[in-house]
Amino acid sequence: MSAIRDRVARRSLRPGDRLPSVRSFARTMGVSPSTVVEAYDRLAAEGVIRAKRGSGFYVTGADLPPLALAEMGPPRERGVDPFWVARQSLDAEASTLKPGCGWLPADWMPHAALRKSLRTISRADDALLADYGNTRGSLNLRRMLLARFADEGMPASADQLMLTNSGTHAIDLVCRLLLQPGDAVLVDDPCYFNFQSLLRAHQARIVSVPFTPSGPDVAAFEQTVATERPRLYITNSALHNPTGATISAQTAHRVLGTAAAHGMIIVEDDIFADFEPTLSPRLALLDGLDRVIRIGSFSKTLSASLRCGYIAARKDWIESLVDLQIATSFGGPSPIAAETIARVLVGGTYRKHMEDVRRRLTRARQKAIDKLAPLGLVPWIVPRGGFYLWCRLPEGCDSTSMAQRCLQDQVVLAPGNVFSASQTASSFLRFNVAQMAHPRIYDAIGNALAAEAKA
Amino acid sequence: MSAIRDRVARRSLRPGDRLPSVRSFARTMGVSPSTVVEAYDRLAAEGVIRAKRGSGFYVTGADLPPLALAEMGPPRERGVDPFWVARQSLDAEASTLKPGCGWLPADWMPHAALRKSLRTISRADDALLADYGNTRGSLNLRRMLLARFADEGMPASADQLMLTNSGTHAIDLVCRLLLQPGDAVLVDDPCYFNFQSLLRAHQARIVSVPFTPSGPDVAAFEQTVATERPRLYITNSALHNPTGATISAQTAHRVLGTAAAHGMIIVEDDIFADFEPTLSPRLALLDGLDRVIRIGSFSKTLSASLRCGYIAARKDWIESLVDLQIATSFGGPSPIAAETIARVLVGGTYRKHMEDVRRRLTRARQKAIDKLAPLGLVPWIVPRGGFYLWCRLPEGCDSTSMAQRCLQDQVVLAPGNVFSASQTASSFLRFNVAQMAHPRIYDAIGNALAAEAKA
């Protein structure tokens, strides 16, 4: 099928052309004629080709855009805004290297467990395969999450939890419930770039405070909250994106105190929790899910292809968020996807997988640090877990132009300023140590640095 | 596992209680001891029970809410607002009958194909199982959709199509792109109740025009568009929800003319297209995807558990919608779900399934009409397809109080006014003919009608 698609894409087969006969194409490809028949049938089902009675298969007309689809990569010309890294990473061709992306390589994920779980689901009852599922999402998955919360010392009741389409979607729902256009929202500087995109979509006023190795700068935090009166503070308090830093117990306590004093609500995006060697002080845990809303997801640790996140919060907020998710998505995540996740979480497989991932990340982190050092890139801190490494560039280098240079070599970097609301991180790059095995990455960075020095 | 869960839910096993020994419970259930061990291990993994070394399994403490979860049905006490039908239907217990719901029974769906497709996916490559997938969604599924559009005479290019988490989510994204709080949005009266919930979430001003058996009342439509200047018109032009009516070619032409004259954009929610015996005039098709945005989904015809919809529109809008979906969901639907759908659509299985569904619906529609007639319920029209039947109640009956009465008998009805922005449909009920096989439904309606007559 791909051989034919390529020919159509390369225009070596044009609309109206007759395809090679089954017999001859089978010889060409070194496969059985029945395989070719199957491939032609499927291409016909897709509309790429059509059968003409008694005269074989022909490429369909200009009504079909395989070429256009092949051409549709990420828009290279667009400015390096917070969408830039997302679009370049998500829509990259297979040959592109992505040390700037925000996820583990596919082959790090627990595939045996995922495949087994999908086979199990394929035998599930009709209702799971066909129905919308209930408004809070998979009962099995919610039970496991509540059990995990309890084990972590953060007991929550069933009406304090709901599943969502993703961690980002969870934050989006919270913003829809709690924000009005023009409201101030506090973020860390730097912070996950998509927080800024999301808040712009809500027409929120973004204010930021510097992030230190032990969490937000407490003095700046208290000052900003007092003067700007933000409605929300959105943060990753553990293994912070992009720095990998983790909030200290003292800072967490101060942050909660300040939030309480000014009636500010905190959204704790906790998607990196399972990457921690030991659980750090959690805002949601200290606060007992009163003014802190906990967000989680399985995209970083299990599969991003199953699209499932969750919200743990005050039950009156959850009740309203359930309605909001019905109004805007007619329900939560795919029940099939949620059950697939639940089945992977059952038993010890997932725990062993994460232990293995944490070990691999420790090694990969050290390797990356060692290989970046000769290039003059210095980690801001050495994170205690996770896959991010926030590095300072040599004097006078601009990370945005470096990212544009490296993109020419099919290497996607994450330049500092996409993470910085105050645009003060131009001398930083965020690396993903799990995506940096390939030497071509270091060559590209080296060349870009040399070009920067000349410029 | 469910046997133990039931005992915990029924409080016959309380927190701290010791579970039956593996051997004795195996005898009770008539299964092998190893099966019981497996079940106990899984319940332990979920946190429902815990093993104590050498002394068997015990029900865990108050940190776990199986009872609360069991209790959490839909909120019965809440008012009959547009959310009422959704919550009652989605969160109904298995024993509840749902002639008011908006989907086919699970056993009407193409399960063999779904199961086969899931097994195929379980053997897919690591990237499909683990990665986010590209920002517009599954290439295979988009290819098939574009081929189908072309076959229907509505050629579209690759950059005019994107996948979303659901049909509702697709409309939500469109509203986020095109609406500001306070904008007027035109809907049919009656219209799908969730359009109203969605528009309230966008703080839009809802205006409505009466829907006739051939589409919106053209005079009222032109008048309202001229005076209210709505930014959007959201409709199902074919097999309209709740009436089952289909817009005529003449009305479609007039509607498009009026929209063009006043710069109004049309969102055509086309999720019932595959239920039509023959394709009716499509606004999107007549308009060529200029000012009409086409929304689709697979929830009604294939599986609602896979959560996948799409948007076909002008390419500049799609480009912005892709960014918006990244900002608010970090990507589109589950790639695993989208590929599962694509594999069901390949070949003739799906087409045969829909032919069968259309035949079954024709029979079910006639049966429902025949059984409702003696109760005095008269269809507004007999739809040419789909599963909805919009029925007028006998003089003096109120459909909202009927719905509340029937809920006591575990029968969920869809009362007219949840569909009516002008609250003028209190004498109508929307039935789903595919969900009306059970005689208990007609008993409940009969009793409710009798009670209404007394009241």
PDB file of C-alpha atoms in Angstrom, chain A residues 103-114 275 298-305 353-354 357 360 387, chain B residues 126 129-132:
ATOM      1  CA  TRP A 103       7.507  12.858  25.840  1.00  0.00           C
ATOM      2  CA  LEU A 104       9.435   9.601  26.041  1.00  0.00           C
ATOM      3  CA  PRO A 105      10.416   7.684  22.899  1.00  0.00           C
ATOM      4  CA  ALA A 106       7.710   5.216  21.883  1.00  0.00           C
ATOM      5  CA  ASP A 107       9.963   2.237  22.638  1.00  0.00           C
ATOM      6  CA  TRP A 108      10.243   3.288  26.311  1.00  0.00           C
ATOM      7  CA  MET A 109       6.543   2.675  26.884  1.00  0.00           C
ATOM      8  CA  PRO A 110       5.073  -0.566  28.359  1.00  0.00           C
ATOM      9  CA  HIS A 111       4.038  -2.102  25.053  1.00  0.00           C
ATOM     10  CA  ALA A 112       3.645  -5.698  26.102  1.00  0.00           C
ATOM     11  CA  ALA A 113       1.178  -4.553  28.765  1.00  0.00           C
ATOM     12  CA  LEU A 114      -0.571  -2.156  26.359  1.00  0.00           C
ATOM     13  CA  PHE A 275       8.857  10.026  37.610  1.00  0.00           C
ATOM     14  CA  PHE A 298      -1.078   8.922  31.695  1.00  0.00           C
ATOM     15  CA  SER A 299       0.432  10.425  28.544  1.00  0.00           C
ATOM     16  CA  LYS A 300       3.976  10.732  29.892  1.00  0.00           C
ATOM     17  CA  THR A 301       4.258   7.371  31.606  1.00  0.00           C
ATOM     18  CA  LEU A 302       1.988   4.896  29.812  1.00  0.00           C
ATOM     19  CA  SER A 303       0.682   6.114  26.467  1.00  0.00           C
ATOM     20  CA  ALA A 304      -0.115   9.485  24.907  1.00  0.00           C
ATOM     21  CA  SER A 305      -2.153   7.649  22.284  1.00  0.00           C
ATOM     22  CA  HIS A 353       7.819  -0.257  34.169  1.00  0.00           C
ATOM     23  CA  MET A 354       8.218   3.040  36.029  1.00  0.00           C
ATOM     24  CA  VAL A 357      12.054   4.138  33.278  1.00  0.00           C
ATOM     25  CA  ARG A 360      17.021   4.582  32.354  1.00  0.00           C
ATOM     26  CA  PHE A 387      13.319  13.773  31.439  1.00  0.00           C
TER      27      PHE A 387
ATOM     28  CA  ASP B 126       5.078   1.191  19.076  1.00  0.00           C
ATOM     29  CA  LEU B 129       0.430   2.721  20.703  1.00  0.00           C
ATOM     30  CA  ALA B 130       2.446   5.331  22.587  1.00  0.00           C
ATOM     31  CA  ASP B 131       2.700   8.670  20.745  1.00  0.00           C
ATOM     32  CA  TYR B 132       0.408  11.702  20.624  1.00  0.00           C
TER      33      TYR B 132
END
